[in-house]
PDB file of C-alpha atoms in Angstrom:
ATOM      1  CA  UNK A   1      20.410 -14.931 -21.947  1.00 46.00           C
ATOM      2  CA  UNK A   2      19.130 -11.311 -22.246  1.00 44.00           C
ATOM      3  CA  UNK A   3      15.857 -12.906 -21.959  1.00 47.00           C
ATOM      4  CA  UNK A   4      15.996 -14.516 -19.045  1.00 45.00           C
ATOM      5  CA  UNK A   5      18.235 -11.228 -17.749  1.00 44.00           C
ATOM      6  CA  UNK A   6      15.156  -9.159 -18.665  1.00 42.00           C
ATOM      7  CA  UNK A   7      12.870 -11.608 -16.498  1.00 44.00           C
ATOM      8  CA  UNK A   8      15.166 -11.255 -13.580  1.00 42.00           C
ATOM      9  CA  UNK A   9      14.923  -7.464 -13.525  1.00 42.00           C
ATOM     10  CA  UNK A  10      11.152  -7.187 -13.590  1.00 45.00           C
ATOM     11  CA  UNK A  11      11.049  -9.677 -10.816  1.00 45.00           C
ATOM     12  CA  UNK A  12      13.314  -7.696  -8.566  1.00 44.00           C
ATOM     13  CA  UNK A  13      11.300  -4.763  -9.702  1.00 48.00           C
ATOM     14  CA  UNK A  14       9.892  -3.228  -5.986  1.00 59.00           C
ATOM     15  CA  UNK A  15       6.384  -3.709  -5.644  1.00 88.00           C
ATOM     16  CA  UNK A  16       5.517  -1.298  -2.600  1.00 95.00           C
ATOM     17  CA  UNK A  17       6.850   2.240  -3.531  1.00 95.00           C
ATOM     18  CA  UNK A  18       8.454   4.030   0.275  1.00 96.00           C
ATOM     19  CA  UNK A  19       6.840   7.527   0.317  1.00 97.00           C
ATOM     20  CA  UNK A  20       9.848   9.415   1.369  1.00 96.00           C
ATOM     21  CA  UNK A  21       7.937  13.303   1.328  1.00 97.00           C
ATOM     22  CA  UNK A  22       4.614  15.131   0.716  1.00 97.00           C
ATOM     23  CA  UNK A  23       5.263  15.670  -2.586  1.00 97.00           C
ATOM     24  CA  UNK A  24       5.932  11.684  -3.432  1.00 97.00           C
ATOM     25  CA  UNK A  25       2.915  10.734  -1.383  1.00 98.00           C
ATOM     26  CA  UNK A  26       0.666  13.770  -3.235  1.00 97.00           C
ATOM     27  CA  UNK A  27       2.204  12.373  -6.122  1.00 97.00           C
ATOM     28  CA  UNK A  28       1.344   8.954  -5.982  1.00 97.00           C
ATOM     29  CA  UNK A  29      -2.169   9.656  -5.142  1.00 97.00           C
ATOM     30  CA  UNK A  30      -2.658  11.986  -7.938  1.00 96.00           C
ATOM     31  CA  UNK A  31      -1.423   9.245 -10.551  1.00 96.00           C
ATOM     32  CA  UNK A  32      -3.486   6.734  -9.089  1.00 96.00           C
ATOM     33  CA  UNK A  33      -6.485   8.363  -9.164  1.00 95.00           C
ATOM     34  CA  UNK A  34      -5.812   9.709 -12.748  1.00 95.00           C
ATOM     35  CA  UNK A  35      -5.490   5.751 -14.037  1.00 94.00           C
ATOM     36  CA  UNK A  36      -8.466   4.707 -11.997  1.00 93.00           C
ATOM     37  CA  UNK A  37      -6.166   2.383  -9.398  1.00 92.00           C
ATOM     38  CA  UNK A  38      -6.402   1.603  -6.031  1.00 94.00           C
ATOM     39  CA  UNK A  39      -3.924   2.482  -3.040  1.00 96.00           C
ATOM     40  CA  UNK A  40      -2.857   0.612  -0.423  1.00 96.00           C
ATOM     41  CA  UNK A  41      -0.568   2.111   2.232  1.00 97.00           C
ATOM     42  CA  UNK A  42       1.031   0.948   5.030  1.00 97.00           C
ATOM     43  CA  UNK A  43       1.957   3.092   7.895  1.00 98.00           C
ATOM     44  CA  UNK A  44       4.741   2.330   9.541  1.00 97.00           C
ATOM     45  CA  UNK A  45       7.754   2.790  12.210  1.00 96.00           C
ATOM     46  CA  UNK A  46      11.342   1.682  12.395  1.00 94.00           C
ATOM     47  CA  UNK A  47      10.447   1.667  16.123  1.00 96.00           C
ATOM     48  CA  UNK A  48       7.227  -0.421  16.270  1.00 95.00           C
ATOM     49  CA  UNK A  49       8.288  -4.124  15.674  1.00 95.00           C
ATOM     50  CA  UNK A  50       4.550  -5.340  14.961  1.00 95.00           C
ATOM     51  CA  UNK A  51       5.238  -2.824  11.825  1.00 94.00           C
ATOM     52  CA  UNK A  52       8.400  -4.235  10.839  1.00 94.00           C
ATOM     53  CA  UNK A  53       7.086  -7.875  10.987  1.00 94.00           C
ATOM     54  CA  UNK A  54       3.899  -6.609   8.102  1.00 95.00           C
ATOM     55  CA  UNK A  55       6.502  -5.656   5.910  1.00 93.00           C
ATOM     56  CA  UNK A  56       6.856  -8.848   4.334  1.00 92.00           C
ATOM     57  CA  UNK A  57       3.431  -9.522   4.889  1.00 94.00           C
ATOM     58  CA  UNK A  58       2.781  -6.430   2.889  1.00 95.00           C
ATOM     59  CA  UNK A  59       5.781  -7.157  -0.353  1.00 93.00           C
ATOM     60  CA  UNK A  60       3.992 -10.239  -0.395  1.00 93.00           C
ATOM     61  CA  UNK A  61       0.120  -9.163  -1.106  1.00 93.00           C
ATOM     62  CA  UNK A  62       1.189  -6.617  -3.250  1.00 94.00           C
ATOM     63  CA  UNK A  63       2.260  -9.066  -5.539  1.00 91.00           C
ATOM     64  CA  UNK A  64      -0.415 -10.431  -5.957  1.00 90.00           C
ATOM     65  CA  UNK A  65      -2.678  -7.274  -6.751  1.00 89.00           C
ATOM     66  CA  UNK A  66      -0.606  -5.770 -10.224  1.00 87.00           C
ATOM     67  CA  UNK A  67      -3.254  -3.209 -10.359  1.00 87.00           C
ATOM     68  CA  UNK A  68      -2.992  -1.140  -7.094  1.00 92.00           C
ATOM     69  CA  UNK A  69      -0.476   0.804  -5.894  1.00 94.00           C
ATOM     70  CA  UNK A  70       0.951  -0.104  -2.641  1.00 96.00           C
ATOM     71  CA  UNK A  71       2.617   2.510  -0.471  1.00 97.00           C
ATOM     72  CA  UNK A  72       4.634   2.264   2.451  1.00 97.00           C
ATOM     73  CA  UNK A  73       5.154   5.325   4.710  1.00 97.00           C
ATOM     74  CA  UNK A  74       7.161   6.032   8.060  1.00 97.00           C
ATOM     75  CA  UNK A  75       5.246   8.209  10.213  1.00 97.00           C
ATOM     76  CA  UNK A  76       8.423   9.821  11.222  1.00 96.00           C
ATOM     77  CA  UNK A  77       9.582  10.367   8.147  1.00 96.00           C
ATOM     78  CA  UNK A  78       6.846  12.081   6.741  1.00 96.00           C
ATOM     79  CA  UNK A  79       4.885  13.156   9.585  1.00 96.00           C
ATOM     80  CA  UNK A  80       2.306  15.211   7.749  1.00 96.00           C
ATOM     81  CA  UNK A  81       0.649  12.458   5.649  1.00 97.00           C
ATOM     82  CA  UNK A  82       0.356  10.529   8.785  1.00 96.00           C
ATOM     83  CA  UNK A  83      -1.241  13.554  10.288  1.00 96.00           C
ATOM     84  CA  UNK A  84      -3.375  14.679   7.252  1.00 95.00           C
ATOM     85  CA  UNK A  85      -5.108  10.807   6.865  1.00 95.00           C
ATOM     86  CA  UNK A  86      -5.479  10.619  10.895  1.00 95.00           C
ATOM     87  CA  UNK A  87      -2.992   7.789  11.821  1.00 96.00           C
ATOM     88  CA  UNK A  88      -2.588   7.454  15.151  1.00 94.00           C
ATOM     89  CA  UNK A  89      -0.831   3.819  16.009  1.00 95.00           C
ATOM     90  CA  UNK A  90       1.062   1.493  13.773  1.00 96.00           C
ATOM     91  CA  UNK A  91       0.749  -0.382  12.054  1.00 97.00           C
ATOM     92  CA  UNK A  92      -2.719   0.954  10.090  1.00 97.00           C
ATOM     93  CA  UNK A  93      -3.295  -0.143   6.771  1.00 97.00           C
ATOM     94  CA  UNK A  94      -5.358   2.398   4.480  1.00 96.00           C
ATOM     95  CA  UNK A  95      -7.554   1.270   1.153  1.00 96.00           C
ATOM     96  CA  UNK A  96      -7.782   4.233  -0.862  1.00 96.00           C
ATOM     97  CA  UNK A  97      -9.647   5.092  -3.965  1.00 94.00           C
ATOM     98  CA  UNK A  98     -10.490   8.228  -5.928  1.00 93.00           C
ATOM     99  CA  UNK A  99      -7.838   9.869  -3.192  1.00 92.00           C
ATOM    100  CA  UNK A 100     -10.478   9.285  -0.235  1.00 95.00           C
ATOM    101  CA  UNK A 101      -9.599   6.589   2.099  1.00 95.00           C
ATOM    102  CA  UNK A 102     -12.126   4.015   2.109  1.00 94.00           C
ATOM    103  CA  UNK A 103     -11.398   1.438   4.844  1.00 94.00           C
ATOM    104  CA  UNK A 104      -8.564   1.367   7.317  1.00 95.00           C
ATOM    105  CA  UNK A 105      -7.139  -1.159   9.939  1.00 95.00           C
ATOM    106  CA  UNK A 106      -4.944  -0.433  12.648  1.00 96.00           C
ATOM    107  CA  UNK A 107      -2.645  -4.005  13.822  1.00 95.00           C
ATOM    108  CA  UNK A 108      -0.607  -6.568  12.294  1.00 94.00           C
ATOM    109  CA  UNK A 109      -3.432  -8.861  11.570  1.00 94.00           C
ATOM    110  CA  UNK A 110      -2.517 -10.498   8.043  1.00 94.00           C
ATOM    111  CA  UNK A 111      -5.743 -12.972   7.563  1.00 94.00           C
ATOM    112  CA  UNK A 112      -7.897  -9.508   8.358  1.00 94.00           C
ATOM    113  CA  UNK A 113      -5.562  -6.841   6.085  1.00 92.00           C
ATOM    114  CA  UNK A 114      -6.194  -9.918   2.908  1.00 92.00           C
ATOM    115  CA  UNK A 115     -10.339 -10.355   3.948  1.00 94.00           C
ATOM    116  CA  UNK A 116     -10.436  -6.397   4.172  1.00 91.00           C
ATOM    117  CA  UNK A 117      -8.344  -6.216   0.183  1.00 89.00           C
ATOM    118  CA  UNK A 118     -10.409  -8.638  -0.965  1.00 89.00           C
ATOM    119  CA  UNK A 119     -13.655  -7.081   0.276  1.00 87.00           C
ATOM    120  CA  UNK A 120     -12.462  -4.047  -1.271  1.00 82.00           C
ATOM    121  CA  UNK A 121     -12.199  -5.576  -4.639  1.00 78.00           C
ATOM    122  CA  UNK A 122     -14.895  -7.096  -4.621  1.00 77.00           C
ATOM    123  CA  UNK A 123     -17.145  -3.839  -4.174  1.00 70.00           C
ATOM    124  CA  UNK A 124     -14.457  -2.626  -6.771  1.00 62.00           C
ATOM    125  CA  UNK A 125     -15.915  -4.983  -8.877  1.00 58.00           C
ATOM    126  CA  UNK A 126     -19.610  -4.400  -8.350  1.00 55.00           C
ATOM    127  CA  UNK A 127     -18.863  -0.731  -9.125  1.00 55.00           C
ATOM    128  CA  UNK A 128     -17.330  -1.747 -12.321  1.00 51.00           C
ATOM    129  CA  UNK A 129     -20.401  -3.668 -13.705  1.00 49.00           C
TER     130      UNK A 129
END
């Protein structure tokens, strides 16, 4: 029973963190860069309904990359990240390694967002070797 309880919780564990300030976004870019993993962020609006539609897109492909950090941030909410990494309409997704964003695409387009991951993983990869 406490097995299975155990199993339960890391399955409900969330696998896109909400950026909420500056601090949590300069935060989780700092840490990610310090163990080497990738970011993905999603910027967002409770306003723009082609957002809200990604974000089960975007729970979704997150679980299936354990190794990067997926971020989801509200443009209103924390208007200076939005600002600082140029986002101008919603939703844009951002790949980001080493802190520096490294590809970026603006729309709900889920077989382009997975291509564009997988692209990025697989120059990942060739950096690696």
């Amino acid at each position: 029973m406490a097995g299975q309880l155990r199993e339960e919780q890391q399955v409900t564990r969330p696998k896109v963190m909400k950026v909420d300030s500056v601090e949590t976004w300069d935060s989780h870019v700092s840490q990610a860069t310090n163990q080497g993993r990738p970011i993905i962020a999603h910027f967002t609006a409770s306003w723009c309904m082609p957002s809200v539609a990604m974000n089960s897109f975007f729970e979704e492909i997150a679980s299936d990359y354990p190794d990067v950090l997926f971020l989801t941030v509200d443009v209103d909410e924390v208007k200076e990240v939005a600002t600082r990494l140029e986002i101008k309409a919603m939703p844009t997704f951002s790949l980001i390694r080493d802190g520096a964003t490294v590809d970026k695409l603006v729309g709900a387009n889920p077989e382009e967002i997975r291509k564009r991951i997988e692209g990025f993983f697989q120059s990942r990869r060739a950096d690696v070797a």
